[in-house]
Short mmCIF file of C-alpha atoms and ligand atoms in Angstrom, two decimals:
data_model
loop_
_atom_site.label_atom_id
_atom_site.label_comp_id
_atom_site.label_asym_id
_atom_site.label_seq_id
_atom_site.Cartn_x
_atom_site.Cartn_y
_atom_site.Cartn_z
CA MET A 27 1.23 -41.93 9.90
CA HIS A 28 2.29 -42.47 13.50
CA ARG A 29 5.23 -40.35 14.51
CA LEU A 30 7.27 -42.06 17.17
CA GLY A 31 7.88 -39.55 19.88
CA PRO A 32 8.70 -39.33 23.54
CA TYR A 33 5.00 -39.66 24.41
CA ARG A 34 4.54 -43.00 22.71
CA HIS A 35 5.45 -45.06 25.76
CA ARG A 36 2.84 -43.31 27.85
CA VAL A 37 -0.02 -44.36 25.65
CA THR A 38 -2.78 -46.23 27.37
CA SER A 39 -5.41 -46.87 24.80
CA SER A 40 -8.89 -45.92 25.88
CA ASP A 41 -10.24 -48.65 23.62
CA SER A 42 -8.58 -51.42 25.57
CA ALA A 43 -10.80 -50.56 28.55
CA ALA A 44 -8.35 -52.62 30.53
CA SER A 45 -8.54 -50.82 33.85
CA THR A 46 -11.05 -51.62 36.53
CA GLN A 47 -12.96 -48.99 38.47
CA ALA A 48 -10.80 -49.93 41.48
CA GLU A 49 -7.66 -49.08 39.51
CA ILE A 50 -9.11 -45.79 38.27
CA SER A 51 -10.29 -44.92 41.78
CA ALA A 52 -6.82 -45.68 43.17
CA GLU A 53 -5.29 -43.32 40.61
CA ILE A 54 -7.83 -40.62 41.49
CA GLU A 55 -7.09 -41.13 45.18
CA ALA A 56 -3.32 -40.91 44.68
CA ILE A 57 -3.60 -37.64 42.72
CA SER A 58 -5.93 -36.26 45.38
CA LYS A 59 -3.44 -37.11 48.17
CA GLU A 60 -0.63 -35.52 46.17
CA TYR A 61 -2.75 -32.39 45.74
CA ASP A 62 -3.55 -32.19 49.47
CA ALA A 63 0.12 -32.64 50.36
CA ALA A 64 1.22 -29.87 47.98
CA GLY A 65 -1.04 -27.40 49.78
CA VAL A 66 -1.42 -25.07 46.79
CA THR A 67 -5.00 -24.32 45.77
CA GLU A 68 -5.85 -25.12 42.14
CA THR A 69 -9.13 -23.77 40.86
CA ALA A 70 -8.94 -24.85 37.24
CA THR A 71 -9.44 -28.25 35.65
CA ARG A 72 -6.26 -30.23 35.06
CA LEU A 73 -5.54 -30.92 31.41
CA ASP A 74 -3.12 -33.71 32.31
CA TYR A 75 -5.25 -36.20 34.21
CA PRO A 76 -4.32 -39.81 33.30
CA PRO A 77 -7.36 -41.46 34.94
CA TYR A 78 -9.29 -39.91 32.03
CA ARG A 79 -7.55 -42.08 29.44
CA SER A 80 -8.44 -40.00 26.40
CA SER A 81 -6.64 -37.02 27.93
CA ILE A 82 -3.26 -38.78 27.88
CA LEU A 83 -2.42 -37.86 24.28
CA ARG A 84 -4.61 -34.77 24.15
CA HIS A 85 -3.14 -32.41 26.70
CA PRO A 86 -0.35 -29.89 26.05
CA THR A 87 2.82 -30.62 27.98
CA LYS A 88 4.02 -27.01 28.03
CA ALA A 89 2.50 -24.31 30.22
CA PRO A 90 0.49 -21.77 28.25
CA GLN A 91 2.33 -18.63 27.22
CA GLN A 92 0.96 -15.63 29.05
CA VAL A 93 0.11 -12.70 26.81
CA ASP A 94 -1.87 -9.49 27.06
CA PRO A 95 -5.19 -9.73 25.28
CA GLU A 96 -5.39 -7.52 22.20
CA ASP A 97 -8.18 -5.90 20.19
CA ILE A 98 -10.30 -8.83 19.19
CA GLU A 99 -9.77 -10.85 22.38
CA LEU A 100 -11.15 -7.99 24.45
CA TRP A 101 -14.52 -8.47 22.81
CA ALA A 102 -16.87 -11.37 22.34
CA PRO A 103 -19.10 -12.28 19.42
CA VAL A 104 -22.54 -10.72 19.63
CA PHE A 105 -25.62 -12.91 19.47
CA GLY A 106 -29.11 -11.57 19.24
CA GLU A 107 -32.75 -12.38 18.72
CA ARG A 108 -31.88 -13.04 15.12
CA ASP A 109 -29.73 -15.97 16.29
CA VAL A 110 -31.85 -17.56 18.98
CA ASP A 111 -35.56 -18.25 19.00
CA LEU A 112 -37.19 -17.92 22.41
CA LEU A 113 -38.61 -21.44 22.05
CA GLU A 114 -35.11 -22.93 21.89
CA SER A 115 -34.80 -22.66 25.67
CA ASP A 116 -37.51 -25.29 26.15
CA LEU A 117 -36.12 -28.72 25.29
CA THR A 118 -39.44 -30.38 26.07
CA ILE A 119 -41.41 -28.81 23.20
CA GLN A 120 -39.25 -29.67 20.22
CA HIS A 121 -41.42 -32.63 19.16
CA GLN A 122 -45.05 -33.73 19.04
CA GLY A 123 -45.25 -35.25 22.50
CA GLU A 124 -43.82 -34.87 25.98
CA PRO A 125 -40.37 -36.39 26.50
CA VAL A 126 -40.00 -39.19 29.01
CA GLY A 127 -38.44 -38.22 32.33
CA GLU A 128 -38.47 -35.75 35.15
CA ARG A 129 -39.25 -32.25 33.83
CA ILE A 130 -36.90 -29.67 35.34
CA VAL A 131 -36.15 -25.98 35.08
CA LEU A 132 -32.46 -25.02 35.08
CA THR A 133 -31.69 -21.40 35.80
CA GLY A 134 -28.88 -19.26 37.10
CA ARG A 135 -26.83 -16.15 36.56
CA VAL A 136 -23.76 -15.72 34.41
CA THR A 137 -21.36 -13.16 35.86
CA ASP A 138 -17.82 -12.13 35.00
CA GLY A 139 -14.78 -12.06 37.27
CA GLU A 140 -15.89 -8.73 38.67
CA GLY A 141 -19.34 -10.01 39.53
CA ARG A 142 -21.03 -8.08 36.72
CA PRO A 143 -23.86 -9.80 34.85
CA VAL A 144 -23.04 -11.11 31.39
CA ARG A 145 -25.99 -9.66 29.53
CA ARG A 146 -27.73 -10.81 26.37
CA GLN A 147 -25.12 -13.45 25.70
CA LEU A 148 -25.44 -16.92 24.22
CA VAL A 149 -25.81 -20.04 26.38
CA GLU A 150 -25.94 -23.43 24.66
CA ILE A 151 -26.69 -26.76 26.36
CA TRP A 152 -26.80 -30.39 25.28
CA GLN A 153 -27.50 -33.55 27.20
CA ALA A 154 -28.53 -37.20 27.23
CA ASN A 155 -32.19 -38.16 27.63
CA ALA A 156 -33.72 -39.59 30.79
CA GLY A 157 -32.33 -43.03 29.95
CA GLY A 158 -28.78 -41.73 29.54
CA ARG A 159 -28.79 -41.86 25.74
CA TYR A 160 -27.64 -39.11 23.39
CA ILE A 161 -29.19 -38.73 19.97
CA HIS A 162 -25.61 -38.66 18.66
CA GLN A 163 -24.76 -41.38 16.12
CA ARG A 164 -21.73 -42.48 18.04
CA ASP A 165 -23.68 -43.15 21.21
CA GLN A 166 -24.11 -46.92 21.22
CA HIS A 167 -25.54 -47.19 24.75
CA PRO A 168 -28.45 -49.65 24.44
CA ALA A 169 -30.97 -47.40 26.14
CA ALA A 170 -34.06 -46.16 24.35
CA LEU A 171 -33.93 -43.08 22.20
CA ASP A 172 -36.82 -40.76 23.01
CA PRO A 173 -38.59 -39.57 19.85
CA ASN A 174 -39.75 -36.54 21.82
CA PHE A 175 -36.34 -35.44 23.02
CA THR A 176 -33.34 -34.10 21.10
CA GLY A 177 -31.43 -32.71 24.06
CA MET A 178 -30.12 -29.45 22.64
CA GLY A 179 -31.12 -25.95 23.69
CA ARG A 180 -30.05 -22.32 23.41
CA CYS A 181 -30.96 -19.08 25.05
CA LEU A 182 -29.70 -15.56 25.57
CA THR A 183 -29.11 -14.29 29.10
CA ASP A 184 -31.37 -11.44 30.17
CA ASP A 185 -30.30 -8.02 31.43
CA ASP A 186 -29.48 -9.54 34.82
CA GLY A 187 -27.28 -12.25 33.26
CA THR A 188 -29.91 -14.91 33.97
CA TYR A 189 -30.42 -17.92 31.73
CA ARG A 190 -33.34 -20.33 32.00
CA PHE A 191 -34.02 -23.70 30.37
CA THR A 192 -36.85 -26.18 30.65
CA THR A 193 -35.66 -29.74 30.04
CA ILE A 194 -35.76 -33.21 31.55
CA LYS A 195 -33.26 -34.61 34.00
CA PRO A 196 -30.63 -36.58 32.06
CA GLY A 197 -29.70 -40.10 33.12
CA PRO A 198 -26.18 -41.33 33.92
CA TYR A 199 -24.55 -43.26 31.08
CA PRO A 200 -21.78 -45.80 30.54
CA TRP A 201 -18.60 -44.96 28.63
CA LYS A 202 -15.45 -46.73 27.60
CA ASN A 203 -12.82 -45.12 29.80
CA HIS A 204 -12.48 -48.31 31.84
CA HIS A 205 -14.51 -51.38 32.69
CA ASN A 206 -17.93 -50.49 34.11
CA ALA A 207 -17.32 -46.74 33.76
CA TRP A 208 -20.37 -44.50 34.26
CA ARG A 209 -20.67 -40.74 33.94
CA PRO A 210 -22.66 -38.90 36.60
CA ALA A 211 -25.76 -37.28 35.12
CA HIS A 212 -24.80 -33.94 33.59
CA VAL A 213 -25.79 -31.17 31.22
CA HIS A 214 -23.12 -29.76 28.90
CA PHE A 215 -22.94 -25.95 28.89
CA SER A 216 -21.25 -23.60 26.42
CA LEU A 217 -20.84 -19.93 27.37
CA PHE A 218 -19.50 -16.74 25.88
CA GLY A 219 -18.56 -13.84 28.10
CA ARG A 220 -17.92 -10.23 27.28
CA GLU A 221 -14.46 -11.13 26.03
CA PHE A 222 -13.30 -14.09 23.97
CA THR A 223 -10.79 -15.00 26.70
CA GLN A 224 -13.78 -15.89 28.89
CA ARG A 225 -15.00 -18.63 26.56
CA LEU A 226 -16.17 -21.57 28.67
CA VAL A 227 -17.41 -25.08 27.92
CA THR A 228 -18.23 -27.12 30.97
CA GLN A 229 -20.69 -29.59 32.50
CA MET A 230 -23.31 -29.08 35.20
CA TYR A 231 -24.03 -31.90 37.63
CA PHE A 232 -26.89 -32.71 39.99
CA PRO A 233 -26.52 -32.69 43.78
CA GLY A 234 -25.65 -35.89 45.62
CA ASP A 235 -24.74 -38.00 42.59
CA PRO A 236 -23.20 -41.30 43.81
CA LEU A 237 -20.94 -41.41 40.73
CA PHE A 238 -18.97 -38.23 41.58
CA ALA A 239 -16.14 -40.02 43.36
CA LEU A 240 -15.76 -42.54 40.54
CA ASP A 241 -15.71 -40.13 37.59
CA PRO A 242 -12.29 -39.10 36.23
CA ILE A 243 -13.73 -36.16 34.29
CA TYR A 244 -15.35 -34.56 37.33
CA GLN A 245 -12.34 -35.46 39.50
CA ALA A 246 -9.96 -33.78 37.03
CA ILE A 247 -10.83 -30.69 39.04
CA VAL A 248 -8.67 -31.79 41.94
CA ASP A 249 -9.83 -29.17 44.44
CA PRO A 250 -13.06 -30.28 46.17
CA ALA A 251 -14.42 -26.74 46.53
CA ALA A 252 -13.64 -25.97 42.89
CA ARG A 253 -15.38 -29.07 41.54
CA ALA A 254 -18.38 -28.44 43.79
CA ARG A 255 -18.90 -25.29 41.69
CA LEU A 256 -20.17 -27.52 38.90
CA VAL A 257 -22.98 -28.93 41.02
CA ALA A 258 -26.39 -27.28 40.81
CA THR A 259 -28.55 -26.86 43.89
CA TYR A 260 -32.16 -27.90 44.19
CA ASP A 261 -34.22 -24.72 44.59
CA HIS A 262 -37.85 -25.01 45.59
CA ASP A 263 -38.42 -21.40 44.58
CA VAL A 264 -37.62 -22.46 41.01
CA THR A 265 -39.85 -25.50 41.28
CA THR A 266 -43.33 -24.82 39.89
CA HIS A 267 -46.63 -26.21 41.13
CA GLU A 268 -47.61 -29.44 39.38
CA TRP A 269 -45.17 -28.78 36.55
CA ALA A 270 -41.39 -29.03 37.07
CA THR A 271 -38.74 -29.26 39.77
CA GLY A 272 -36.15 -26.52 39.78
CA TYR A 273 -32.37 -26.32 39.93
CA ARG A 274 -30.17 -23.27 40.23
CA TRP A 275 -26.65 -23.08 38.92
CA ASP A 276 -24.68 -19.83 38.74
CA ILE A 277 -21.67 -19.50 36.46
CA VAL A 278 -18.68 -17.24 36.99
CA LEU A 279 -16.51 -16.52 33.97
CA SER A 280 -12.87 -15.55 34.27
CA GLY A 281 -11.93 -11.95 35.04
CA SER A 282 -12.32 -9.32 32.39
CA HIS A 283 -9.63 -7.08 30.93
CA ARG A 284 -11.62 -4.51 29.04
CA THR A 285 -12.38 -1.10 30.45
CA VAL A 286 -16.08 -1.01 31.08
CA PHE A 287 -17.83 1.49 28.90
CA GLU A 288 -20.91 3.35 29.96
CA GLU A 289 -23.23 1.50 27.63
CA ASP A 290 -22.20 -1.81 29.13
CA GLU A 291 -23.49 -0.67 32.48
CA GLN A 292 -26.77 0.68 31.31
CA MET B 20 -10.95 -10.46 45.64
CA SER B 21 -12.53 -11.69 42.41
CA PRO B 22 -15.02 -14.54 42.59
CA THR B 23 -13.45 -17.84 41.55
CA PRO B 24 -14.31 -18.85 38.00
CA THR B 25 -16.40 -21.90 37.23
CA PRO B 26 -14.04 -24.65 36.01
CA GLY B 27 -14.25 -26.00 32.47
CA GLN B 28 -14.91 -29.59 31.44
CA THR B 29 -14.32 -31.49 28.22
CA VAL B 30 -16.71 -30.90 25.33
CA GLY B 31 -16.97 -34.71 25.24
CA PRO B 32 -17.73 -36.97 22.27
CA PHE B 33 -21.37 -36.01 21.72
CA PHE B 34 -21.30 -32.32 20.81
CA HIS B 35 -21.81 -32.79 17.08
CA TYR B 36 -25.58 -32.53 17.10
CA ALA B 37 -25.50 -29.51 19.42
CA LEU B 38 -22.67 -27.08 18.75
CA PRO B 39 -21.94 -27.17 15.01
CA TYR B 40 -24.63 -25.47 12.96
CA ALA B 41 -25.38 -24.84 9.31
CA GLY B 42 -23.10 -22.13 7.98
CA GLY B 43 -20.98 -22.12 11.13
CA ALA B 44 -17.74 -22.43 9.20
CA GLU B 45 -18.72 -20.04 6.39
CA LEU B 46 -18.23 -16.56 7.80
CA VAL B 47 -18.68 -15.36 4.23
CA PRO B 48 -19.96 -17.19 1.12
CA GLN B 49 -17.28 -19.07 -0.81
CA THR B 50 -18.32 -17.16 -3.91
CA ARG B 51 -17.26 -13.81 -2.49
CA ALA B 52 -14.28 -12.39 -4.36
CA ASP B 53 -12.25 -11.65 -1.22
CA ALA B 54 -13.13 -14.93 0.55
CA ILE B 55 -10.17 -16.89 1.88
CA ARG B 56 -9.85 -20.30 3.46
CA LEU B 57 -8.33 -20.90 6.90
CA HIS B 58 -7.87 -24.59 7.43
CA GLY B 59 -5.69 -27.23 9.01
CA ARG B 60 -5.59 -30.42 11.02
CA VAL B 61 -5.74 -31.08 14.71
CA TYR B 62 -3.23 -33.71 15.92
CA ASP B 63 -2.74 -35.57 19.18
CA GLY B 64 0.52 -36.43 20.94
CA ALA B 65 1.05 -39.52 18.78
CA GLY B 66 0.74 -37.44 15.62
CA ASP B 67 -2.67 -38.92 14.87
CA PRO B 68 -5.44 -36.64 13.62
CA VAL B 69 -8.18 -35.76 16.12
CA PRO B 70 -11.52 -36.47 14.41
CA ASP B 71 -13.66 -35.19 17.28
CA ALA B 72 -12.36 -31.69 17.89
CA LEU B 73 -14.17 -28.39 17.54
CA VAL B 74 -12.39 -25.22 16.43
CA GLU B 75 -13.74 -21.69 16.78
CA ILE B 76 -12.34 -18.50 15.31
CA TRP B 77 -13.04 -14.91 16.25
CA GLN B 78 -11.50 -12.14 14.21
CA THR B 79 -11.47 -8.60 12.97
CA GLY B 80 -12.55 -7.77 9.45
CA PRO B 81 -10.04 -6.67 6.78
CA ASP B 82 -10.44 -3.07 8.01
CA GLY B 83 -9.20 -4.10 11.47
CA ALA B 84 -12.53 -3.33 13.14
CA VAL B 85 -13.97 -5.67 15.75
CA PRO B 86 -17.38 -6.88 14.52
CA GLN B 87 -20.14 -6.33 17.06
CA VAL B 88 -23.11 -7.51 15.06
CA ALA B 89 -25.45 -10.43 15.66
CA GLY B 90 -26.12 -13.14 13.11
CA SER B 91 -23.35 -15.73 13.53
CA LEU B 92 -25.87 -18.55 14.13
CA ARG B 93 -28.19 -17.60 11.28
CA ARG B 94 -26.09 -15.91 8.67
CA ASP B 95 -27.65 -13.64 6.09
CA GLY B 96 -24.78 -14.02 3.60
CA TYR B 97 -23.85 -10.34 3.78
CA THR B 98 -23.05 -9.46 7.38
CA PHE B 99 -19.55 -10.29 8.58
CA THR B 100 -19.86 -11.27 12.25
CA GLY B 101 -16.26 -12.37 12.83
CA PHE B 102 -17.18 -15.62 14.56
CA GLY B 103 -17.04 -19.13 13.15
CA ARG B 104 -17.25 -22.69 14.40
CA ALA B 105 -16.08 -25.87 12.64
CA GLU B 106 -15.82 -29.48 13.73
CA THR B 107 -12.96 -31.63 12.49
CA ASP B 108 -13.76 -34.41 10.04
CA ARG B 109 -12.56 -38.03 10.05
CA THR B 110 -9.10 -36.85 9.04
CA GLY B 111 -8.87 -34.24 11.79
CA HIS B 112 -9.35 -31.48 9.23
CA TYR B 113 -11.24 -28.26 9.86
CA GLN B 114 -11.84 -25.36 7.51
CA PHE B 115 -13.35 -21.90 7.51
CA THR B 116 -14.33 -19.64 4.65
CA THR B 117 -13.71 -16.11 5.86
CA LEU B 118 -11.99 -12.78 5.24
CA ARG B 119 -8.45 -11.71 6.06
CA PRO B 120 -8.26 -10.20 9.53
CA GLY B 121 -6.92 -6.64 9.62
CA GLY B 122 -5.28 -4.36 12.16
CA ALA B 123 -1.66 -3.83 13.21
CA THR B 124 -0.99 -7.49 14.06
CA PRO B 125 -3.68 -9.40 12.20
CA TYR B 126 -4.60 -12.79 13.62
CA PHE B 127 -7.51 -15.15 14.13
CA ALA B 128 -8.23 -15.80 17.82
CA VAL B 129 -8.68 -19.57 18.04
CA ALA B 130 -10.41 -21.76 20.62
CA VAL B 131 -9.93 -25.52 20.56
CA PHE B 132 -12.19 -28.15 22.14
CA ALA B 133 -12.04 -31.95 21.86
CA ARG B 134 -13.05 -35.17 23.47
CA GLY B 135 -10.15 -35.98 25.79
CA LEU B 136 -9.24 -32.32 26.16
CA LEU B 137 -10.41 -31.44 29.65
CA ASP B 138 -10.65 -27.68 29.15
CA ARG B 139 -10.64 -25.45 26.12
CA LEU B 140 -7.39 -24.10 24.75
CA LEU B 141 -6.88 -20.65 23.28
CA THR B 142 -4.31 -19.60 20.74
CA ARG B 143 -3.82 -17.25 17.76
CA ALA B 144 -3.32 -17.94 14.08
CA TYR B 145 -1.35 -14.92 12.81
CA LEU B 146 -1.14 -13.91 9.21
CA PRO B 147 2.37 -14.60 7.84
CA GLY B 148 4.84 -12.00 9.10
CA ALA B 149 2.43 -10.55 11.67
CA ALA B 150 3.44 -12.39 14.83
CA PRO B 151 5.81 -10.93 17.43
CA THR B 152 9.07 -12.90 17.67
CA HIS B 153 8.08 -14.94 20.72
CA LEU B 154 4.90 -16.12 19.00
CA ALA B 155 6.45 -16.69 15.57
CA SER B 156 5.43 -20.36 15.62
CA LEU B 157 1.80 -19.23 15.53
CA GLU B 158 1.99 -17.85 12.00
CA ALA B 159 -0.30 -19.55 9.53
CA VAL B 160 1.25 -20.81 6.30
CA PRO B 161 -0.06 -19.38 3.03
CA ASP B 162 -1.52 -21.70 0.41
CA ASP B 163 -3.36 -21.07 -2.86
CA ARG B 164 -6.68 -20.14 -1.25
CA GLY B 165 -5.64 -18.68 2.07
CA PHE B 166 -3.83 -20.04 5.08
CA VAL B 167 -3.03 -23.33 6.80
CA PHE B 168 -2.91 -23.55 10.57
CA ASP B 169 -2.34 -26.97 12.11
CA ILE B 170 -2.97 -27.50 15.80
CA ARG B 171 -0.81 -29.99 17.68
CA LEU B 172 -2.20 -30.68 21.12
CA GLN B 173 0.94 -32.38 22.38
CA GLY B 174 4.49 -33.44 21.57
CA GLU B 175 6.76 -32.51 18.71
CA GLY B 176 5.78 -29.08 17.38
CA GLU B 177 3.21 -28.65 20.14
CA THR B 178 1.15 -25.55 19.43
CA VAL B 179 1.83 -22.61 21.72
CA PHE B 180 -1.36 -22.08 23.68
CA LEU B 181 -2.06 -18.82 25.45
CA SER B 182 -3.23 -17.60 28.81
CA TYR B 183 -4.18 -14.01 29.48
CA ALA B 184 -2.70 -11.84 32.19
CA GLN B 185 -5.22 -10.85 34.85
CA ASP B 186 -4.90 -7.44 36.42
FE1 LIG C 302 -22.05 -36.03 28.24
#
């Protein structure tokens, strides 16, 4: 089954969990120094980022081939009220009782590369519960499952490109990248733009997380300003009296190629 | 100057209860006379199957028209929305039941996500004979029910992934 290839010698099994945090941090530091020395701004996430062990065999080695988008790629799938129930944006009402944890509202605007709102488009989120546990079968973290929290939500953006979710603040959780590896608390986001080329799956983080510097997934965005774009800001105007604290996180999709038609602007 | 895009992050290992949905991989019912299968395996750089990848397709209908109708998440069995989503199984295999894409150069636009893959990858699965010369490796291979399109993330036979020119 295994093909022996030139990449075989580079394999560092993620299961061995052999590295220490100090070793991972040293690798992160070295890449960061290299990036600073090069002096060329990178705004995207690196696919080849060895401190994230699972990426070693799962990144392409060739640069992507640049093409002009055609027909289908200039459009995105359409989602509507048929697809998404309004209640799906509230992750705290999916069960009989209130989930454990800090109730929060997450809101922000989705815009395209020209700053135009991405209207009536699908946003999907998923996350761990307050104890850092996913409902997923493969999550073996010995933290309590919350019978009142699934951790999955959907909504459509409004005419201003704004999404809004009510959820609870997820906890940080351990993973097997290296010994004593912990992910900063995050919410996974999936977004569609106006064109399929704008498809984005990413993670939103919370301000001031002490695990940022230690996390090889977050640090795979080597530019500090670029990775700061994944961090929400606390917004007291979103916070509601005696109910939930509020966070704002705006999302910018890549530039668009399609000529804007009148109806898009209405 | 355009605002800088928000960077991507890996889909991670725990997307299965969130992103896949009932009927996601059946763009049309299997019983439909003109239904075809698009399927294949996702492989890593060691040639091992990737059991925790997610593949999405987005395509024209047989008439070449771009679908702009809602209903991909809750299919009615009649409306062709052009969008599908399938997770890979234990053997790295994904499959869609769909229709042949149409148009001058018919292809399925493909997005690939996986644990360990830090950002999504985009490519095209062309119908046999439809790809321009420089993208010939992206032609799907016909089989008895439709087409096979394997995705190799790295190494020998690495899939050609695409980026899109910005004006
Ligand atoms: Fe996660």
